[in-house]
Amino acid sequence: MNILITGGAGFIGSHASEHFLAQGHRVIALDNFDPYYSPDQKRRNLNVALQNSNFRLVEGDYGDRIFVSKLLQSEKIELVLHLAAQAGVRQSLVDPLKYEKVNVGSLISMLEAMRESGITRIVAASSSSVYGNTTPAPFKEDAPCLKPLSPYGATKRASEIFLGTYNGLHGLKAIIVRPFTVYGPRQRPDMAIAPFTRKILLGETITLYGDGSSARDYTYVSDIVDGLSAAVNSSPADYGIYNLGGEAPITLNDLIKALEKATGKTANLQRTSLQPGDVERTCADISRARKDLNFSPKVRLAEGLEKTVAWVREELRREGKAV
Amino acid sequence: MKILVTGAAGFIGSHLIPTLLQHGHTVAGLVRFSTTASDSSKRRVARLEALTAQQRDKFQLLRGENLKGLPDLLKKFAPDVCIHLAGRSWVRESVGWPEVYIDANYRFTTGLVQSLHLVGCKRIVFGSTVMVYGKDAPLPYMEDQLGSSPASPYGASKLACEVLLNTFHALHKMEVVNLRLFSVYGPELRQDLVPFLIAAAILRNKPFTVFGDGSSMRDYIEVRDAVAAIEAACVGHETYEALNVGSGFGTSLLELVQLIEKSLGKKAELVYKPAVPGELAVAIPDISLAMENLKWEPKVSIEEGIERMAAWFKSSESPLRG
C-alpha cells in the first residue's frame, strides 16, 4: 500500500515509517521540519528509513491544500497516517493560534485535499490530553471529552470532531488513536523521560513540577506503532476512536526512581509547583483497542527505560559528552 | 457592566446592542469587515455608527481584522463580559467551504478568547448552535447527549469552539456560557435563513424550493427571546458548558410556509427537491436547563413572531421591498 505519513520525520513518525517499510509498504514521509525542536534530530531520525528504496521524504506543509493534493495524486496514496502536530501542552497556553493552525486548520485543508483526490482512508493520532482533568479514570473513549485542560488538548479534540463530521458527511474512513504519553528512542526533548535521562547522566538538575504524585500512563513507542499498524492494516471499522496506553500508570516520583535504577545514578531534583495545563493523571482503558485492534502493550517500563537510556547515551556520545 | 459584543453588525447583534444600551450597559461592538459584505450588514454598520454619535459615552464601535492585534484593540475598553456572536453560520456553505468556517469560527474564537484572557475579561457568553448535535442525538436534545459528530463543518466548528471555551474555564477559571441557539428569526433576519427565503420567494413571485418533503422540524425562536437569554447569561459567575436556547416548540417547514403565507397575505409556489446531505430532519431541544439556570423563558409565540417579521419584510427597511 502507498502510505503518506504526515510528521514522518518526528518521534513516532520515523518509527512508523520504518515499521511500514519493513512490512513492504511504500512510505512517503511528509514533514515541514518545524523548529519547535531540533530539525537536525528529525533528520537523524530518518537515517534508517532513507536507506530503503520504498521510502521518500517530502519536505513541506501538510496544510498546503494544493501541494498535498498533487502529492496524493502523483504518489497514488491509498491511506494517510496523520501524525503531524504542533505538540507541547505548556507552549499551547502561550500561543494557542499556532496550535489552531497546525492541529486544526491544516487538517481541514488536508482533508479537503484528500477529498478532491478521492482518498478515503485516514488513521490519525489524537492525544490522551483530550480527557482533561474531569474524566474519571481509567479513561474510556466514550467519555464526552468536552473540557480538556490545555489549548493543545482542545485542538486535538477539535481535530477528532472534524474527522467524525467528515466520516458522516463524505464517508471518510477515519480511525483515530489517542496515544498515552509515548516515550522511547528519538523522543521529543520537551517531554519527560528522555530529557530526564539526559540530565541524570550529565549530573544536571531536573525540575519537577508538583509534588511528584501526578501520574502518567507511559507507553513505549513500539507499542504505539503496533497499534497504528493494526489500524492501518486491518481497517477494523469505517470510524472509531481507540486509546493506546501502556496499562501501567506510575507517579512522577516512581518514574524518577525507575530512571535512577536504569541509569545507575542519583537524580538531582528541584521541585516547583504544578504547571497550568498539566493534568493530574492519565490512565487508559484499552479494552476497545484490545478487542478491535488486538492491541496489547508488550514493553514494560523497565525494559522501555533501558532502551531509552541506551539511546540517550548514544546521543551524548555523538555530541562528545562521554558519560 | 462593560460588555463587548462580537458580530455587532449581525442579525442578533443588531437587536442585542440597543437592548443592552437601554438596560444601562456600556457596550463596545466589534465588527470584522471581511464577513460583513451584504447590503443589510452595511446598513446595520451605518446604524451602529449613528449610535456611536448619539451615545458617545455608552457605545463604541471597534474595527478588528488582525487577530494578533486583538489584545491591544480590547485593552482600553477592558470588558467585564464578552458576548461572542461573530462567525459564519450557513450549513450548506460550510460543506463546500470548510476552511472558511474554520477560519471565521474556530480560529477567530481562539484569538478572541486568548485576547479576552490577556485583557482580564472574566466572562464569555458564546452563541453556539443546534447544529452541534449529531444526527443520532436523542430527541428532544439534551445538553449532555450530543450523539455522533456534528453533521456539517459549521456544526463541527461551533462544537470545537465550545470545547476550547470550556478549556479556558478549566485552565484560567474564565466563566463560560455556551448557548446553543436554535433557529432564531425576526426582523433583520439573515438572507440565507429559511424564513427569509420563503418570504423572498412569495414577495418576488418565485417558486420556493423545499428540500425533502417539508416535514423537517425546527425550533424557531424569536430574536427578542434569544436576546433575553443572552442578556440573562451575562449575569452572575456560574459557568454552563451548554444551554439549549429555543422556544421549546417544533414547527415543520410546511407549517412555517403557511404561517408566512398568512402573514404576507399571499400563497407560496412550492417546488420539491431531495433532502440536502448534512442537514438534520428534526432539531428540537429540551430548554428546561436554560429556563431554570438563566431564570428566563421564551415569551413570543410563533404566530406573533412571524407577524412581526412579516411587517419588517413589508417595511421600508426590508431588502425585499420593491
XYZ file of C-alpha atoms in Angstrom:
645
model
C 0.000 0.000 0.000
C 1.156 3.568 -0.638
C 1.053 5.400 2.686
C 1.554 9.092 3.326
C 2.826 9.736 6.838
C 2.452 13.336 7.958
C 5.033 14.279 10.541
C 7.012 11.358 9.132
C 10.345 12.600 10.467
C 9.098 13.065 14.005
C 9.418 10.832 17.023
C 6.530 8.437 16.318
C 6.530 9.164 12.563
C 10.056 7.930 11.988
C 9.424 4.693 13.897
C 6.168 4.206 11.996
C 7.978 4.804 8.677
C 10.469 2.046 9.436
C 7.710 -0.294 10.556
C 5.581 0.083 7.438
C 8.629 -0.162 5.165
C 9.552 -3.428 6.879
C 6.039 -4.691 6.131
C 6.609 -3.976 2.449
C 4.511 -0.832 2.149
C 5.659 2.206 0.237
C 6.061 5.190 2.564
C 6.020 8.872 1.666
C 7.029 10.880 4.721
C 5.823 14.472 4.720
C 7.442 16.795 7.222
C 7.997 20.540 7.455
C 10.940 20.258 9.896
C 9.348 22.834 12.167
C 11.956 24.327 14.508
C 9.841 23.662 17.671
C 12.660 21.222 18.385
C 15.852 20.422 16.532
C 15.266 19.769 12.809
C 18.648 18.007 12.890
C 17.267 15.440 15.304
C 14.364 14.820 12.914
C 16.762 14.356 10.001
C 18.779 11.831 12.020
C 15.502 10.045 12.861
C 15.218 9.093 9.184
C 18.718 7.613 8.748
C 17.369 4.051 8.654
C 14.263 4.749 6.563
C 16.233 6.682 3.931
C 18.202 3.555 3.072
C 15.030 1.861 1.841
C 14.138 2.395 -1.824
C 10.436 2.277 -0.944
C 10.848 5.431 1.119
C 10.593 9.016 0.019
C 10.963 12.113 2.144
C 8.981 15.165 1.052
C 9.562 18.468 2.798
C 6.520 20.665 3.005
C 3.467 21.829 4.864
C 0.702 19.264 5.243
C -1.802 22.117 5.418
C -0.968 23.347 1.908
C -4.016 22.014 0.119
C -2.846 22.336 -3.477
C 0.601 20.916 -2.766
C -0.829 17.987 -0.764
C -3.453 17.306 -3.409
C -0.752 16.999 -6.082
C 1.366 14.812 -3.820
C -1.524 12.462 -3.012
C -2.269 12.034 -6.701
C 1.267 11.764 -8.051
C 2.258 9.209 -5.383
C -1.039 7.305 -5.710
C -1.523 7.426 -1.951
C -4.089 4.971 -0.570
C -4.009 5.892 3.100
C -2.858 8.850 5.157
C -1.290 8.183 8.527
C -1.630 11.545 10.179
C 0.954 12.148 12.890
C 1.926 15.765 12.212
C 1.023 18.108 15.054
C 2.090 21.087 16.995
C 2.839 19.299 20.251
C 3.566 20.731 23.670
C 0.923 21.378 26.304
C 2.623 24.295 28.018
C 3.537 26.234 24.888
C -0.088 25.962 23.764
C -1.049 28.271 26.637
C 1.247 30.941 25.223
C 0.374 30.721 21.532
C -2.979 28.959 21.012
C -3.317 30.370 17.480
C -0.288 28.399 16.332
C -1.889 25.213 17.701
C -5.170 26.054 15.987
C -3.360 26.499 12.687
C -1.252 23.355 12.746
C -3.627 20.962 14.502
C -6.996 22.016 13.109
C -6.806 24.486 10.198
C -4.153 22.485 8.368
C -6.006 19.218 8.981
C -9.146 20.578 7.297
C -7.062 21.660 4.296
C -5.573 18.178 4.082
C -8.988 16.518 4.417
C -10.173 18.680 1.523
C -7.088 17.681 -0.487
C -7.883 14.020 0.251
C -11.489 14.543 -0.778
C -10.607 16.143 -4.090
C -8.048 13.376 -4.702
C -10.512 10.576 -3.903
C -8.559 9.263 -0.903
C -10.932 7.759 1.608
C -8.771 6.370 4.433
C -7.028 8.118 7.296
C -5.521 6.896 10.544
C -4.965 9.929 12.745
C -3.197 10.425 16.038
C -5.067 12.427 18.629
C -3.927 12.570 22.234
C -4.766 11.441 25.753
C -4.858 15.141 26.639
C -8.421 15.351 25.269
C -9.581 13.757 28.541
C -8.540 16.753 30.676
C -8.848 16.623 34.436
C -12.549 15.836 34.732
C -12.805 12.398 33.107
C -12.967 9.533 35.618
C -10.044 7.082 35.364
C -9.477 4.774 33.651
C -10.340 6.899 30.625
C -12.843 5.368 28.219
C -13.209 6.512 24.603
C -16.922 7.284 25.049
C -16.292 9.978 27.672
C -17.570 13.341 26.359
C -14.098 14.953 26.309
C -15.565 18.450 26.090
C -13.203 20.035 28.614
C -9.510 19.451 28.009
C -7.084 21.335 30.235
C -4.925 22.935 27.544
C -5.401 24.553 24.139
C -3.255 21.683 22.829
C -5.817 19.160 24.111
C -8.668 21.339 22.822
C -7.200 21.446 19.300
C -6.703 17.671 19.279
C -10.340 17.235 20.329
C -11.376 19.655 17.580
C -9.487 17.549 15.048
C -11.398 14.449 16.228
C -14.736 16.263 15.903
C -13.942 17.249 12.313
C -12.811 13.734 11.399
C -16.149 12.480 12.739
C -18.006 15.057 10.660
C -16.090 14.083 7.512
C -16.902 10.440 8.195
C -20.632 11.181 8.369
C -20.715 13.747 5.571
C -18.278 12.380 2.999
C -17.787 8.746 4.035
C -14.169 9.295 5.031
C -12.918 6.174 6.786
C -11.248 7.548 9.865
C -9.565 5.668 12.674
C -8.460 7.952 15.498
C -5.974 6.789 18.104
C -5.276 8.503 21.405
C -1.701 7.663 22.393
C -0.853 7.988 26.095
C 2.480 9.667 26.984
C 4.698 7.987 24.421
C 8.394 7.511 25.195
C 11.412 5.788 23.713
C 14.388 6.498 21.484
C 14.004 9.717 19.413
C 11.613 11.152 21.983
C 10.931 14.874 21.751
C 13.089 16.965 24.072
C 10.091 18.725 25.660
C 8.755 15.509 27.201
C 9.710 13.816 30.447
C 11.657 10.595 30.102
C 14.428 11.204 27.561
C 15.381 14.694 28.807
C 15.292 13.467 32.431
C 17.623 10.640 31.479
C 19.928 13.084 29.798
C 20.080 15.282 32.875
C 20.646 12.387 35.237
C 23.502 11.106 33.058
C 25.046 14.575 32.872
C 24.557 15.227 36.587
C 22.299 18.177 35.866
C 19.326 19.206 37.982
C 15.843 18.076 36.992
C 12.972 20.452 37.644
C 9.924 18.524 38.858
C 6.533 20.151 38.673
C 4.168 19.419 41.535
C 4.708 17.084 44.487
C 5.526 14.127 42.252
C 2.167 12.437 42.752
C 0.992 13.247 39.215
C 0.730 10.025 37.249
C 1.204 9.120 33.588
C 0.305 6.058 31.593
C 3.650 5.818 29.767
C 3.547 3.880 26.533
C 6.613 2.653 24.690
C 6.851 3.821 21.104
C 6.925 0.336 19.536
C 3.616 -0.475 21.220
C 2.101 2.678 19.745
C 3.440 1.690 16.320
C 1.828 -1.747 16.749
C -1.482 -0.053 17.436
C -1.108 2.182 14.376
C -0.134 -0.846 12.326
C -3.316 -2.719 13.291
C -5.411 0.354 12.451
C -3.703 0.692 9.046
C -3.604 -2.963 8.044
C -6.866 -4.331 9.385
C -9.168 -1.309 8.994
C -11.435 -2.504 11.809
C -14.298 -0.145 11.018
C -15.232 2.918 8.997
C -14.849 5.084 12.053
C -13.566 4.636 15.563
C -11.577 6.119 18.418
C -9.041 3.986 20.280
C -6.940 4.560 23.381
C -3.389 3.287 23.060
C -1.917 3.120 26.544
C 0.713 1.169 28.410
C -1.657 -0.069 31.121
C 0.745 0.734 33.941
C 0.458 4.366 35.072
C 3.131 5.452 37.514
C 3.699 8.601 39.515
C 6.392 11.086 38.691
C 8.258 10.142 41.896
C 8.246 6.465 40.935
C 9.380 7.333 37.417
C 12.408 9.134 38.840
C 13.238 6.089 40.960
C 12.945 3.837 37.913
C 15.210 6.168 35.926
C 17.783 6.190 38.729
C 17.752 2.405 38.598
C 18.032 2.308 34.793
C 20.922 4.767 34.718
C 22.613 3.628 37.953
C 22.831 7.270 39.021
C 21.073 9.505 41.500
C 18.920 12.334 40.182
C 19.370 15.903 41.436
C 15.879 17.227 41.902
C 14.443 20.668 42.237
C 10.731 20.862 42.919
C 8.395 23.607 41.843
C 4.625 24.000 41.565
C 2.476 22.111 39.062
C 2.284 23.935 35.731
C -1.043 25.197 34.373
C -2.279 22.875 31.661
C -0.688 19.762 33.137
C -3.277 17.161 34.078
C -3.014 15.229 37.351
C -3.144 11.810 35.796
C -3.574 9.881 32.597
C -4.826 6.321 32.650
C -6.153 4.482 29.606
C -8.849 1.864 29.445
C -7.595 -0.079 26.427
C -10.275 -2.752 26.232
C -11.674 -1.365 22.965
C -8.269 -1.375 21.244
C -7.609 -4.828 22.680
C -10.824 -6.126 21.145
C -10.819 -4.378 17.745
C -7.097 -3.890 17.095
C -5.765 -6.847 19.040
C -3.701 -4.248 20.851
C -1.668 -5.311 23.807
C 1.267 -3.286 25.147
C 4.309 -5.537 25.297
C 7.160 -3.371 26.517
C 7.226 -2.987 30.287
C 8.505 0.256 31.735
C 11.828 -1.179 32.976
C 12.617 -2.546 29.530
C 11.472 0.595 27.749
C 13.554 2.779 30.036
C 16.588 0.609 29.425
C 16.242 1.097 25.665
C 15.655 4.807 26.077
C 18.678 5.208 28.348
C 20.808 3.370 25.782
C 19.642 5.797 23.076
C 20.321 8.846 25.230
C 23.844 7.520 25.969
C 24.393 7.118 22.242
C 23.195 10.676 21.609
C 25.518 12.032 24.287
C 28.466 10.115 22.805
C 27.672 11.550 19.385
C 27.698 15.021 20.953
C 31.071 14.258 22.521
C 29.678 14.229 26.047
C 31.007 10.818 27.149
C 29.210 9.512 30.232
C -21.485 46.358 33.073
C -18.991 46.822 30.221
C -19.978 44.384 27.507
C -18.115 43.566 24.312
C -20.308 42.228 21.503
C -18.680 40.435 18.565
C -20.753 40.131 15.433
C -22.226 43.503 16.366
C -23.433 44.141 12.823
C -25.058 40.748 12.525
C -28.697 39.779 12.770
C -28.779 39.039 16.511
C -26.189 41.706 17.348
C -28.349 44.414 15.810
C -31.156 43.547 18.240
C -28.916 42.891 21.217
C -26.945 46.137 21.268
C -29.904 48.560 21.569
C -31.351 46.319 24.307
C -28.107 46.302 26.287
C -27.829 50.097 25.976
C -31.432 50.510 27.046
C -30.649 48.492 30.162
C -27.815 50.813 31.097
C -24.779 48.802 29.988
C -21.700 50.273 28.358
C -21.169 48.475 25.086
C -18.426 48.035 22.518
C -19.344 46.374 19.246
C -16.655 44.514 17.331
C -17.045 44.339 13.550
C -14.917 42.498 11.040
C -15.304 43.684 7.510
C -14.378 40.503 5.707
C -17.590 38.907 6.960
C -19.910 41.873 6.585
C -20.281 42.434 2.896
C -24.031 42.351 2.270
C -26.137 45.472 1.846
C -28.078 44.767 5.012
C -24.935 44.415 7.095
C -23.588 47.653 5.615
C -26.861 49.278 6.614
C -26.543 47.833 10.121
C -22.957 49.081 10.415
C -24.177 52.543 9.400
C -26.831 52.306 12.086
C -24.185 51.358 14.672
C -22.088 54.318 13.562
C -25.081 56.586 14.122
C -25.456 55.042 17.571
C -21.858 55.917 18.468
C -22.599 59.527 17.565
C -25.754 59.591 19.702
C -24.360 57.781 22.752
C -20.681 58.592 22.674
C -20.108 57.714 26.333
C -22.102 54.472 26.200
C -21.336 52.884 22.867
C -18.314 52.483 20.636
C -17.505 50.529 17.528
C -14.248 48.568 17.344
C -12.951 47.506 13.970
C -10.684 44.498 14.025
C -9.254 42.310 11.350
C -5.864 41.214 12.575
C -6.158 38.589 15.311
C -2.710 39.328 16.681
C -3.753 42.939 17.225
C -6.910 41.987 19.123
C -5.491 42.236 22.692
C -4.391 45.811 22.011
C -7.747 46.656 20.486
C -9.624 45.315 23.543
C -7.263 46.541 26.260
C -8.663 50.048 26.522
C -12.313 49.023 26.714
C -11.466 46.204 29.182
C -14.818 44.377 29.006
C -16.376 42.653 32.027
C -18.252 40.307 29.722
C -17.928 39.346 26.080
C -20.939 38.211 24.086
C -19.431 36.326 21.178
C -21.780 36.113 18.209
C -19.381 36.634 15.307
C -18.966 33.875 12.784
C -20.303 32.318 9.637
C -23.336 30.161 10.065
C -24.653 28.708 6.874
C -24.702 24.919 6.940
C -24.753 24.421 3.180
C -21.936 26.865 2.571
C -19.788 25.160 5.208
C -19.931 21.843 3.347
C -18.287 23.450 0.314
C -16.006 25.847 2.184
C -14.916 24.198 5.422
C -11.644 26.151 5.512
C -13.563 29.429 5.588
C -15.587 28.153 8.538
C -12.519 27.045 10.441
C -11.057 30.480 9.944
C -14.134 32.591 10.706
C -15.424 30.468 13.576
C -12.697 28.409 15.225
C -9.582 30.436 14.541
C -11.311 33.722 15.317
C -12.675 32.311 18.591
C -9.196 31.075 19.521
C -7.720 34.536 19.006
C -10.651 36.203 20.749
C -10.670 34.072 23.894
C -6.905 34.313 24.321
C -7.194 38.103 23.930
C -10.020 38.236 26.481
C -7.857 36.252 28.879
C -4.946 38.621 28.316
C -7.045 41.749 28.952
C -8.629 40.235 32.068
C -12.170 39.689 30.805
C -13.725 37.190 33.186
C -16.843 36.024 31.387
C -17.796 34.970 27.873
C -21.256 34.168 26.544
C -20.943 32.241 23.298
C -23.558 31.929 20.568
C -23.309 28.261 19.724
C -25.873 26.376 17.703
C -28.314 23.500 17.498
C -26.055 22.183 14.722
C -23.575 20.817 17.263
C -25.934 17.869 17.851
C -25.198 14.728 15.859
C -27.768 13.000 13.663
C -28.246 10.275 16.259
C -28.671 12.580 19.279
C -31.849 11.580 21.127
C -34.831 13.940 20.786
C -35.624 16.330 22.299
C -31.980 17.370 22.504
C -30.499 17.345 25.993
C -27.284 19.298 26.503
C -25.243 16.277 27.599
C -26.423 13.960 24.802
C -24.594 15.164 21.703
C -24.607 11.916 19.754
C -22.059 11.474 16.975
C -20.029 14.303 15.446
C -21.959 17.265 14.026
C -23.350 16.669 10.546
C -21.731 19.762 8.994
C -18.389 21.568 9.182
C -20.370 24.534 10.513
C -21.649 22.481 13.469
C -18.197 20.952 13.966
C -16.580 24.396 14.079
C -19.062 25.553 16.725
C -18.632 22.442 18.886
C -14.865 22.854 18.624
C -15.348 26.430 19.916
C -17.403 25.185 22.867
C -14.608 22.749 23.733
C -11.999 25.492 23.526
C -14.025 27.814 25.758
C -14.563 25.014 28.292
C -10.802 24.584 28.249
C -10.337 28.254 29.115
C -12.698 27.705 32.028
C -10.730 24.687 33.245
C -7.399 26.394 32.688
C -7.914 30.065 33.566
C -11.205 29.983 35.523
C -12.795 32.066 32.803
C -16.582 31.973 33.234
C -18.170 30.468 30.161
C -21.759 30.115 28.991
C -22.214 28.198 25.755
C -25.707 28.970 24.455
C -26.901 26.537 21.801
C -29.234 28.780 19.831
C -31.929 27.111 17.770
C -33.419 28.738 14.651
C -33.517 32.421 15.558
C -35.797 34.586 13.405
C -37.197 38.106 13.362
C -36.632 41.459 11.672
C -33.102 41.849 10.190
C -33.016 38.088 9.590
C -30.059 36.884 7.522
C -30.867 36.316 3.885
C -29.665 32.707 3.831
C -32.121 31.638 6.549
C -35.226 29.679 5.682
C -37.936 32.174 6.802
C -36.254 34.829 4.675
C -36.040 32.536 1.666
C -39.729 31.685 1.970
C -40.783 35.339 2.261
C -38.468 36.349 -0.589
C -39.970 33.710 -2.866
C -43.508 34.774 -2.009
C -42.926 38.511 -2.413
C -40.931 38.111 -5.635
C -43.402 35.644 -7.150
C -40.718 32.972 -7.427
C -41.014 29.289 -6.533
C -39.701 28.222 -3.103
C -37.651 25.022 -3.128
C -38.465 22.533 -0.386
C -35.572 20.131 0.194
C -37.147 16.872 1.375
C -40.905 16.507 1.954
C -41.390 19.631 4.080
C -41.850 17.703 7.309
C -38.397 18.654 8.615
C -38.906 20.227 12.004
C -37.107 23.133 13.644
C -37.475 25.113 16.831
C -37.942 28.743 15.774
C -37.137 31.237 18.491
C -37.966 34.899 18.071
C -34.939 37.147 18.280
C -36.224 39.075 21.344
C -36.450 35.817 23.276
C -32.923 34.880 22.175
C -31.649 38.330 23.169
C -33.275 37.965 26.606
C -31.493 34.629 27.135
C -28.162 36.097 26.030
C -28.576 39.046 28.375
C -29.532 36.770 31.286
C -26.390 34.719 30.652
C -24.210 37.802 31.220
C -25.239 37.969 34.877
C -23.623 36.021 37.708
C -20.497 33.925 37.875
C -21.744 30.456 37.017
C -20.305 28.531 34.103
C -22.609 26.483 31.882
C -20.881 24.214 29.400
C -24.068 24.167 27.332
C -27.621 25.521 27.489
C -30.264 24.989 24.807
C -31.965 28.239 23.821
C -35.112 27.633 21.802
C -38.842 28.281 22.023
C -39.489 24.755 23.228
C -41.826 24.097 20.280
C -41.245 22.457 16.915
C -42.584 23.818 13.628
C -42.424 21.888 10.371
C -41.226 23.576 7.207
C -44.705 23.385 5.671
C -46.267 24.897 8.807
C -43.742 27.712 8.616
C -44.587 28.307 4.953
C -48.294 28.519 5.875
C -47.636 30.989 8.706
C -45.602 33.246 6.420
C -48.192 32.961 3.634
C -50.884 34.007 6.103
C -48.963 36.983 7.469
C -47.995 38.210 3.990
C -51.488 37.507 2.650
C -50.129 35.601 -0.340
C -49.541 31.969 -1.310
C -46.141 30.396 -1.997
C -45.378 28.272 -5.030
C -43.519 25.174 -3.808
C -41.017 23.021 -5.711
C -39.748 19.802 -4.108
C -36.153 18.549 -4.295
C -34.257 15.785 -2.444
C -33.040 16.491 1.106
C -29.584 18.086 1.419
C -26.842 15.922 2.969
C -25.604 17.295 6.275
C -28.931 18.801 7.277
C -30.948 17.444 10.172
C -34.544 16.249 9.757
C -35.672 17.213 13.248
C -33.941 19.601 15.625
C -35.974 20.157 18.784
C -34.456 20.977 22.185
C -35.352 20.469 25.784
C -34.930 24.014 27.109
C -35.552 23.355 30.804
C -31.888 23.707 31.790
C -31.682 27.232 30.327
C -35.047 28.216 31.823
C -34.017 27.045 35.263
C -30.470 28.403 35.298
C -30.958 31.688 33.459
C -34.363 32.338 35.058
C -35.560 33.020 31.552
C -38.451 31.880 29.431
C -39.426 32.363 25.798
C -42.451 34.648 25.530
C -43.152 35.230 21.824
C -45.479 32.765 20.070
C -44.583 31.736 16.534
C -47.744 33.414 15.188
C -46.867 36.722 16.831
C -43.200 36.456 15.841
C -43.960 35.724 12.199
C -46.407 38.639 12.069
C -43.708 40.985 13.345
C -41.168 39.639 10.881
C -43.666 39.944 8.031
C -44.200 43.592 8.949
C -40.445 44.089 8.535
C -40.455 42.273 5.196
C -43.040 44.787 4.012
C -41.364 47.833 5.599
C -39.004 50.382 4.049
C -36.101 48.644 5.894
C -36.691 45.383 4.070
C -34.240 44.123 1.450
C -37.335 42.590 -0.186
C -39.056 45.884 -0.780
C -39.675 46.920 -4.356
